[in-house]
C-alpha atoms as an extended CHARMM CRD file, in Angstrom:
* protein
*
       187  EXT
         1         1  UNK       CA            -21.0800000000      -47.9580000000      -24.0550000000  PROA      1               0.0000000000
         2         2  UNK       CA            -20.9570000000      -47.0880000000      -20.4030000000  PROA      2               0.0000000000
         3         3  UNK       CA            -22.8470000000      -44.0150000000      -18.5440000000  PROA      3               0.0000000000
         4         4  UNK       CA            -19.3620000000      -42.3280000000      -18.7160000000  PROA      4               0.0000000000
         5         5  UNK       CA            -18.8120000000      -42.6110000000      -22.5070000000  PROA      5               0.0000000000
         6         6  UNK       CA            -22.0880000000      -41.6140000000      -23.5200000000  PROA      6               0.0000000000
         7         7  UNK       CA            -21.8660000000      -38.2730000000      -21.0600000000  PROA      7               0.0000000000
         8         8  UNK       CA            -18.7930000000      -37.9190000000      -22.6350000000  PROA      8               0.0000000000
         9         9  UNK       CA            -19.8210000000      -38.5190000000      -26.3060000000  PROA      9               0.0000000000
        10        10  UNK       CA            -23.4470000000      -35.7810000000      -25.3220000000  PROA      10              0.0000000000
        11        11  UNK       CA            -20.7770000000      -33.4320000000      -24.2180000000  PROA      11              0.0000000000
        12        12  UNK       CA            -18.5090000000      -33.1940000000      -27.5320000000  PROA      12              0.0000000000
        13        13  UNK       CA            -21.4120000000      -33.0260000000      -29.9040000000  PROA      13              0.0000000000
        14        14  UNK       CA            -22.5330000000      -29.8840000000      -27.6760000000  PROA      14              0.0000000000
        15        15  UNK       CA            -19.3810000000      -28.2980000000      -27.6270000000  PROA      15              0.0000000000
        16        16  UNK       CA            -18.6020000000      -29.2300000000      -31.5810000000  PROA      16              0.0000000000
        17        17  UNK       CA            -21.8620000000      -27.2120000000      -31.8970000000  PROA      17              0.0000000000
        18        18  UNK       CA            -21.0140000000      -23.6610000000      -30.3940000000  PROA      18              0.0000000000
        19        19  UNK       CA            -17.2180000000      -23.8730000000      -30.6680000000  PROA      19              0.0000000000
        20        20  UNK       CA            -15.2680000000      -22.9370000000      -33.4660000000  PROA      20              0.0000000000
        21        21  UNK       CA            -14.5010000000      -26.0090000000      -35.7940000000  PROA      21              0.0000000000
        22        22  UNK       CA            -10.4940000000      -27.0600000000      -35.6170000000  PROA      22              0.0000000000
        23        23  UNK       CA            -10.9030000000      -27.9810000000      -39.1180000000  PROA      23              0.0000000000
        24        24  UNK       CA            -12.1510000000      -27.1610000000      -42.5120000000  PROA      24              0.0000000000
        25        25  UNK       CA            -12.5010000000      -29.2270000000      -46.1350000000  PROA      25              0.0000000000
        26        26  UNK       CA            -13.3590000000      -27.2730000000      -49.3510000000  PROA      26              0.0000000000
        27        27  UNK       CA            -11.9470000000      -27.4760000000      -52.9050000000  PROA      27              0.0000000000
        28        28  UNK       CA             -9.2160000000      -25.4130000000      -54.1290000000  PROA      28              0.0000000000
        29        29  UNK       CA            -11.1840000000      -22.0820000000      -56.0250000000  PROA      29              0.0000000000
        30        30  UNK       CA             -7.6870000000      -20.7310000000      -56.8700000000  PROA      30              0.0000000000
        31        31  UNK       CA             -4.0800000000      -20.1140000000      -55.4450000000  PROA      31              0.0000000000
        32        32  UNK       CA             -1.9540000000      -16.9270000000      -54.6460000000  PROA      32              0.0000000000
        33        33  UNK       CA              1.9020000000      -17.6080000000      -54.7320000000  PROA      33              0.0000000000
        34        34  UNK       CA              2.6150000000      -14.3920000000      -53.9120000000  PROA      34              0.0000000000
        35        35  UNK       CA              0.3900000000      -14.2210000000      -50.5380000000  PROA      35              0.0000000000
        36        36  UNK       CA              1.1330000000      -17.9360000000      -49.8420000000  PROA      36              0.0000000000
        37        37  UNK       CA             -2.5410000000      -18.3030000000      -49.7680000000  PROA      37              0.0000000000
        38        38  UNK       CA             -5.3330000000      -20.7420000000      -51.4990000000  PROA      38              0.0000000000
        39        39  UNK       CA             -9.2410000000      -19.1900000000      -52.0210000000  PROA      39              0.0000000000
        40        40  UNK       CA            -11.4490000000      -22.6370000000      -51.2650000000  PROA      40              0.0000000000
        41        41  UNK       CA            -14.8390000000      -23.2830000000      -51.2920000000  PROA      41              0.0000000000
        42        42  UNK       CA            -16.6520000000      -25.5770000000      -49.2130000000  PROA      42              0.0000000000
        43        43  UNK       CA            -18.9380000000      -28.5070000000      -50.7230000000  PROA      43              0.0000000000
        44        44  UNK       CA            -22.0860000000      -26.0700000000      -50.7870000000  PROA      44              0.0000000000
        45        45  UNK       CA            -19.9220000000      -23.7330000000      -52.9250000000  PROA      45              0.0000000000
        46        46  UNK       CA            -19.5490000000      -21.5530000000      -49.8120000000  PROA      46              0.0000000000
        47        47  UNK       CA            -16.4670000000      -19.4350000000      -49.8360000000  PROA      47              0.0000000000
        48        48  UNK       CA            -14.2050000000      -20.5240000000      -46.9840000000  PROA      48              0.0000000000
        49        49  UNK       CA            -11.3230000000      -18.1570000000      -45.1470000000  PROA      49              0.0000000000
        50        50  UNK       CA             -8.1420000000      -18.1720000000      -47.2340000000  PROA      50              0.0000000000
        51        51  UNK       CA             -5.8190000000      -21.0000000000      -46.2940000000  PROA      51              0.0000000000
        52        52  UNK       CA             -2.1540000000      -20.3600000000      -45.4970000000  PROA      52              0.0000000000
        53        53  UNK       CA              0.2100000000      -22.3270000000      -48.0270000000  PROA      53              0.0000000000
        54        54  UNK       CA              2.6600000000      -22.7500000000      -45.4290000000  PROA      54              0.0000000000
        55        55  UNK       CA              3.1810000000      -22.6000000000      -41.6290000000  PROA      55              0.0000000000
        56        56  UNK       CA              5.1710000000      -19.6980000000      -40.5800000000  PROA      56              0.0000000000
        57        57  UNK       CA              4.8950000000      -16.2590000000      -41.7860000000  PROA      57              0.0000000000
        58        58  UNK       CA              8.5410000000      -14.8760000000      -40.3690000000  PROA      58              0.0000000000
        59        59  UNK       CA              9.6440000000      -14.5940000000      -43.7940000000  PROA      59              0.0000000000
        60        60  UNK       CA             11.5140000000      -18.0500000000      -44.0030000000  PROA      60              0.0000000000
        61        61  UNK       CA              9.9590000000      -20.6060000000      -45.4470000000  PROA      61              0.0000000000
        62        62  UNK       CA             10.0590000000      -24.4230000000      -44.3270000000  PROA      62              0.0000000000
        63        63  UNK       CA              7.4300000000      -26.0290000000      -45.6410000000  PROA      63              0.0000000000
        64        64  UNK       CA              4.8440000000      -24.9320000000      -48.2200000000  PROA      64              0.0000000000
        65        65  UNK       CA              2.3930000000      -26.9900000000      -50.0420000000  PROA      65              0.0000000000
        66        66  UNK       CA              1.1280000000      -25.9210000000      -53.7550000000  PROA      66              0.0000000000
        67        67  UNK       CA             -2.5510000000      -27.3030000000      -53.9510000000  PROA      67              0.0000000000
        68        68  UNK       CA             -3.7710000000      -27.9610000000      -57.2530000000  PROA      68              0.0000000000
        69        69  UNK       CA             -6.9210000000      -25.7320000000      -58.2430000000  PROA      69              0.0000000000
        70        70  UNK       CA             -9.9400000000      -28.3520000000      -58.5590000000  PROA      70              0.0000000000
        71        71  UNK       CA             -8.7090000000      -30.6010000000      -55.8610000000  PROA      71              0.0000000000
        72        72  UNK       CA             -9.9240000000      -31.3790000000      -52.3140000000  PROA      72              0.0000000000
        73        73  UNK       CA             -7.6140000000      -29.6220000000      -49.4030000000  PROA      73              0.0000000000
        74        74  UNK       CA             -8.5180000000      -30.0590000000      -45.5450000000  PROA      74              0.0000000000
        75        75  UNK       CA             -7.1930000000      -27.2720000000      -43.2240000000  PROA      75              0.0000000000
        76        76  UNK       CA             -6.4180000000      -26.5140000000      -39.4530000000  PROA      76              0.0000000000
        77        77  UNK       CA             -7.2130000000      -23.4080000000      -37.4470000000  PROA      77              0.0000000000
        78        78  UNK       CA             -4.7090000000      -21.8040000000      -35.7810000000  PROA      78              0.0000000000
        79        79  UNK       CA             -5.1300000000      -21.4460000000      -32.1190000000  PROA      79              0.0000000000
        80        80  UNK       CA             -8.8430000000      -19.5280000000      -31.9480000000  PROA      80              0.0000000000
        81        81  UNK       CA             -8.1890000000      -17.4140000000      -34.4140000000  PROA      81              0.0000000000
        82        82  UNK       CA             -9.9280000000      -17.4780000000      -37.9830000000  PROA      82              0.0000000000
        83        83  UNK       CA             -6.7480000000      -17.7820000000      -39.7180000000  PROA      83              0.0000000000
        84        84  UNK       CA             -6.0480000000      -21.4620000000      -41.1620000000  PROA      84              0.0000000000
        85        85  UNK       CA             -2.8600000000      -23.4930000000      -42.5170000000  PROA      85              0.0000000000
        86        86  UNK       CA             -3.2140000000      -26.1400000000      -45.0000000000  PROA      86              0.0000000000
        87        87  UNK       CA             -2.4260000000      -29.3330000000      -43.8920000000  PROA      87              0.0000000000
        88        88  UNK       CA             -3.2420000000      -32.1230000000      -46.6800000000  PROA      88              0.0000000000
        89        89  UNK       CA             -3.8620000000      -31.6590000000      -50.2680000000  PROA      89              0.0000000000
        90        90  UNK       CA             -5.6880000000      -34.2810000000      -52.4540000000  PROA      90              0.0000000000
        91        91  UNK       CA             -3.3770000000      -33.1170000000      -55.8820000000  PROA      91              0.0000000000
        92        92  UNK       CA             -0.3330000000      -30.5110000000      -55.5330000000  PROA      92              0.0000000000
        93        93  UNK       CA              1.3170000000      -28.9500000000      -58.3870000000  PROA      93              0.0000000000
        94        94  UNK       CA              4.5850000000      -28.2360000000      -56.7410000000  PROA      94              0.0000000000
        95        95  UNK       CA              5.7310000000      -28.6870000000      -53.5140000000  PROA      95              0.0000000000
        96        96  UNK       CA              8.6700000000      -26.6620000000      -51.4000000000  PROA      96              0.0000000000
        97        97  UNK       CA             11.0770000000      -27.6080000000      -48.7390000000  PROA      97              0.0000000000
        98        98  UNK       CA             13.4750000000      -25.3500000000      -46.9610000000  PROA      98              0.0000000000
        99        99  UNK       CA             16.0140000000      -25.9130000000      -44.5190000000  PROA      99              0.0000000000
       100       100  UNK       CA             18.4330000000      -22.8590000000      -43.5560000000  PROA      100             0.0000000000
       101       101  UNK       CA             19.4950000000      -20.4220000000      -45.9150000000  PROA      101             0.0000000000
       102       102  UNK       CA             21.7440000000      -23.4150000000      -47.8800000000  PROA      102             0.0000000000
       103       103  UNK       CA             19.5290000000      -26.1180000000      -48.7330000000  PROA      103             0.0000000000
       104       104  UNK       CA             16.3280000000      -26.0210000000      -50.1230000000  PROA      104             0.0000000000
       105       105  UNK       CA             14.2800000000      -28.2580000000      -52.7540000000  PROA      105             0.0000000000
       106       106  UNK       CA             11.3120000000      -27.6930000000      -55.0980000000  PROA      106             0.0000000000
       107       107  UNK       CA              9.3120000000      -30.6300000000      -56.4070000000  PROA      107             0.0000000000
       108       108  UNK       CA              7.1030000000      -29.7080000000      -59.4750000000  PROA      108             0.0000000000
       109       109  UNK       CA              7.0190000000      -29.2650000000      -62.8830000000  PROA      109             0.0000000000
       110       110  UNK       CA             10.5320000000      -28.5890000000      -63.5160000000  PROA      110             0.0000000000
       111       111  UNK       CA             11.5650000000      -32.0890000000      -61.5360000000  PROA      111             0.0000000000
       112       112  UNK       CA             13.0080000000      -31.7310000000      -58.7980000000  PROA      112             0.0000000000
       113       113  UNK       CA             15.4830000000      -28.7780000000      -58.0120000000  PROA      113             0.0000000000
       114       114  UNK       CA             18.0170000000      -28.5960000000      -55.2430000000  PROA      114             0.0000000000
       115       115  UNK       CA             18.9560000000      -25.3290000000      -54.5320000000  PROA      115             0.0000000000
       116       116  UNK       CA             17.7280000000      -23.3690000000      -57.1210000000  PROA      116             0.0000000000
       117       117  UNK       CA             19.5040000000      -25.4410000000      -60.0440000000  PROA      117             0.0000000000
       118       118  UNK       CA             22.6480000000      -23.3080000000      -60.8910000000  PROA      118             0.0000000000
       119       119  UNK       CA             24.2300000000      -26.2970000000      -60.9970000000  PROA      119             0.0000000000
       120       120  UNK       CA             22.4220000000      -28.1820000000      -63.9480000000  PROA      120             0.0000000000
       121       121  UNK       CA             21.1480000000      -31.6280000000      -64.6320000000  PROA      121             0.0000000000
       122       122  UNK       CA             22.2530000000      -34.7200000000      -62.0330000000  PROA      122             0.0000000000
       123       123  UNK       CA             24.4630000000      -36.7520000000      -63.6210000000  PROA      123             0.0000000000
       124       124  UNK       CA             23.5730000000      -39.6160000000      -64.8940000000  PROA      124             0.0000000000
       125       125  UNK       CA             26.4380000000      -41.7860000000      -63.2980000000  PROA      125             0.0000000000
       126       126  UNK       CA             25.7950000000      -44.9320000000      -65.9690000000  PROA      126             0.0000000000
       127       127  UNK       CA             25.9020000000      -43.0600000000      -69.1060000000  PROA      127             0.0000000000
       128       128  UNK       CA             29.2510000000      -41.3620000000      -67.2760000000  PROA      128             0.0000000000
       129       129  UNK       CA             30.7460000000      -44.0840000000      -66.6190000000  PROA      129             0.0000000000
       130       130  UNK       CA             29.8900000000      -45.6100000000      -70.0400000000  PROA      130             0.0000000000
       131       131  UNK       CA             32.0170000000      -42.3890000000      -71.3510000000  PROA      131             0.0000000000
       132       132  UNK       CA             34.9060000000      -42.7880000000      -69.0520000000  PROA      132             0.0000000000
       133       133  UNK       CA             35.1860000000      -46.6570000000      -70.2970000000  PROA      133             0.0000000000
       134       134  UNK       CA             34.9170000000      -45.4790000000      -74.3200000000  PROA      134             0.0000000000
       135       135  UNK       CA             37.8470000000      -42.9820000000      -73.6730000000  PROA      135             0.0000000000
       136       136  UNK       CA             39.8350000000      -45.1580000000      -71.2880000000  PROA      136             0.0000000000
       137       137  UNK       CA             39.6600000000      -48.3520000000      -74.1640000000  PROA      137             0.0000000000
       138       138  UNK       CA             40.9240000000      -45.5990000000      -76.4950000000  PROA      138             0.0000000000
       139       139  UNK       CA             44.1120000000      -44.8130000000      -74.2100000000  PROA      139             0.0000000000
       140       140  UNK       CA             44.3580000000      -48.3200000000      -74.1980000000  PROA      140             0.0000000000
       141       141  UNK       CA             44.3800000000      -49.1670000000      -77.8710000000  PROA      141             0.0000000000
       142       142  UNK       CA             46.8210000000      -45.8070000000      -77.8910000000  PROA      142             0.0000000000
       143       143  UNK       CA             49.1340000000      -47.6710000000      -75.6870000000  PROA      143             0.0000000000
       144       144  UNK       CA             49.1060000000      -51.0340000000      -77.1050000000  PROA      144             0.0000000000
       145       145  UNK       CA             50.1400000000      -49.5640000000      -80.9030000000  PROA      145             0.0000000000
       146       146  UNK       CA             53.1560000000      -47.7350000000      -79.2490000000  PROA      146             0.0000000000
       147       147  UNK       CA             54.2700000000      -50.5480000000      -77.1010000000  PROA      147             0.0000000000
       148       148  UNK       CA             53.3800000000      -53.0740000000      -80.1340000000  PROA      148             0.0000000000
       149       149  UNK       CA             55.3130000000      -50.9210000000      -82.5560000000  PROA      149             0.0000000000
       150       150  UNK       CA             58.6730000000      -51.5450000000      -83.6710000000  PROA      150             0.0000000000
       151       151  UNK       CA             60.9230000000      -49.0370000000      -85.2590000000  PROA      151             0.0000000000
       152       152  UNK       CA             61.8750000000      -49.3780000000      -88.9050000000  PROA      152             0.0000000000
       153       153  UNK       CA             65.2550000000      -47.5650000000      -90.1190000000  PROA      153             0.0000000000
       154       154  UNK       CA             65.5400000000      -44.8670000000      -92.6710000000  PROA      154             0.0000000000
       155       155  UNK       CA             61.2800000000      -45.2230000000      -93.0140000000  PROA      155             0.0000000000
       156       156  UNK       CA             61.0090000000      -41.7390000000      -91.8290000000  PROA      156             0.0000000000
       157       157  UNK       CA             58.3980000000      -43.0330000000      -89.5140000000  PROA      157             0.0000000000
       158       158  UNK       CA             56.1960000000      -45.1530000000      -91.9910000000  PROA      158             0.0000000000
       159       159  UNK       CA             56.0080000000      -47.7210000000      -89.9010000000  PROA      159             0.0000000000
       160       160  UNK       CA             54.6910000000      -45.5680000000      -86.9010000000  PROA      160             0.0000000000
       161       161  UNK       CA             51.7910000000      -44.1660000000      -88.9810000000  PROA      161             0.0000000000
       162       162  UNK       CA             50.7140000000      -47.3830000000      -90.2330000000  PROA      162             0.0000000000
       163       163  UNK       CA             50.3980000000      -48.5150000000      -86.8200000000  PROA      163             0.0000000000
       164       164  UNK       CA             49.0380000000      -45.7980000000      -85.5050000000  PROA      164             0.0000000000
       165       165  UNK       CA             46.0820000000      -45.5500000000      -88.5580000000  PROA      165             0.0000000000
       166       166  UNK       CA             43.7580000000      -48.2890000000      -87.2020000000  PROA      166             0.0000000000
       167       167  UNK       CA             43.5050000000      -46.5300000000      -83.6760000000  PROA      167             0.0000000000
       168       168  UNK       CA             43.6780000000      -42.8800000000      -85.3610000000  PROA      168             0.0000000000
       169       169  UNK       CA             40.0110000000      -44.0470000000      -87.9330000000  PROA      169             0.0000000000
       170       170  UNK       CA             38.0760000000      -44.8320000000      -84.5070000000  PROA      170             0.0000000000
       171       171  UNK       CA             37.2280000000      -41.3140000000      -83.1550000000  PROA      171             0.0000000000
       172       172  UNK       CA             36.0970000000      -40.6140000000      -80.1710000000  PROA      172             0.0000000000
       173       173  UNK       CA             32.3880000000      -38.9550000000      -79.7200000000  PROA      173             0.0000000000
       174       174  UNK       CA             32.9310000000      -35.6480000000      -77.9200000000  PROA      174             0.0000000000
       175       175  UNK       CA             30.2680000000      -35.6690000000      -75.3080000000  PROA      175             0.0000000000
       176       176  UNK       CA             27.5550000000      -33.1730000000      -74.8110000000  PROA      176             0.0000000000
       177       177  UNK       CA             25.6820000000      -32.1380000000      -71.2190000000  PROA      177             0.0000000000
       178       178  UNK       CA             22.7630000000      -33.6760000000      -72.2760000000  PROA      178             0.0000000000
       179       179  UNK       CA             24.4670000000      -37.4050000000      -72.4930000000  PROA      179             0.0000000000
       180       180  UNK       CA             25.0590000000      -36.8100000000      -68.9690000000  PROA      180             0.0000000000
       181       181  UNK       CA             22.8850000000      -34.4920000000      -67.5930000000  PROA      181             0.0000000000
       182       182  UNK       CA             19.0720000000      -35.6010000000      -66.1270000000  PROA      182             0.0000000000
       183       183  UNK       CA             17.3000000000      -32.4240000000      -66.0080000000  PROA      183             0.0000000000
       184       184  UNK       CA             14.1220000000      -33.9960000000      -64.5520000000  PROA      184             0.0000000000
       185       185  UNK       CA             16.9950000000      -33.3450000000      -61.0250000000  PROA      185             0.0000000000
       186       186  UNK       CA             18.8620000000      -29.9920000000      -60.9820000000  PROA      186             0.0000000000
       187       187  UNK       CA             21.3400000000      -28.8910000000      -58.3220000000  PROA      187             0.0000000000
């Protein structure tokens, strides 16, 4: 290491030593959902300034990070103030994402929700299409009785309901949302 670097090096351990830190680490004591906030404590059991959940406070959010209580966080101080946002969580329990008023996604418990879930469950596109094929081989069997059956005179239509019996005794299973439906992903 040159002259240069070690100046350099002498100077930042100075500075680190009467300047505010840029950072803090602490464990997660508890966390407010209502304040956006998380209570930590450092690893001498310290209490540490409350941590901002997310990054902007003009009543949108974008971005906000649920830190599990128990786990490790490290956060970053705003500008000189003592105020600090939470940048990297060890464990989260849930996990929001915003984007305009139209779009927005939660990641927790629940599974994943897109914009709020009014929708329901995602559909499960190869159970769906396994119910499209079941009714589409029954309009098929259908078919091939009527175009297989031949009229018998003066039967009074016999001849059509005997056809039509095999395909009639194989009923179709009505299908319910939760055939189709994953509700680990609402939209």
């Amino acid at each position: 290491m040159g002259k240069v670097d070690e100046i350099r090096e002498a100077f930042l351990r100075l500075a680190a030593t009467v300047g505010p830190k840029p950072t803090l680490q602490g464990v997660v004591v508890s966390v407010d959902e209502t304040e956006m906030t998380a209570a930590i404590q450092d690893s001498d059991g310290n209490d540490l300034p409350p941590v901002r959940l997310r990054n902007v406070l003009d009543g949108k959010e974008s971005t906000t990070i649920y830190p599990k209580v128990g786990t490790w966080v490290i956060a970053v101080r705003i500008e000189h103030d003592d105020e600090w946002i939470l940048i990297a969580a060890g464990e989260i329990y849930k996990w929001r994402l915003y984007i305009n008023e139209d779009i927005n996604i939660e990641v927790g418990a629940a599974g994943v929700v897109f914009n709020g879930g009014a929708l329901g469950g995602m559909v499960k596109i190869g159970d769906l299409i396994s119910k499209l094929n079941a009714v589409e081989q029954q309009l098929n069997s259908l078919k091939t009785v009527f175009t297989t059956w031949v009229p018998v005179p003066s039967d009074g239509g016999a001849a059509l309901k005997t056809a039509v019996a095999s395909w009639a005794g194989n009923n179709i299973t009505l299908t319910v949302a939760g055939d189709l439906e994953n509700n680990n992903v609402k939209q």
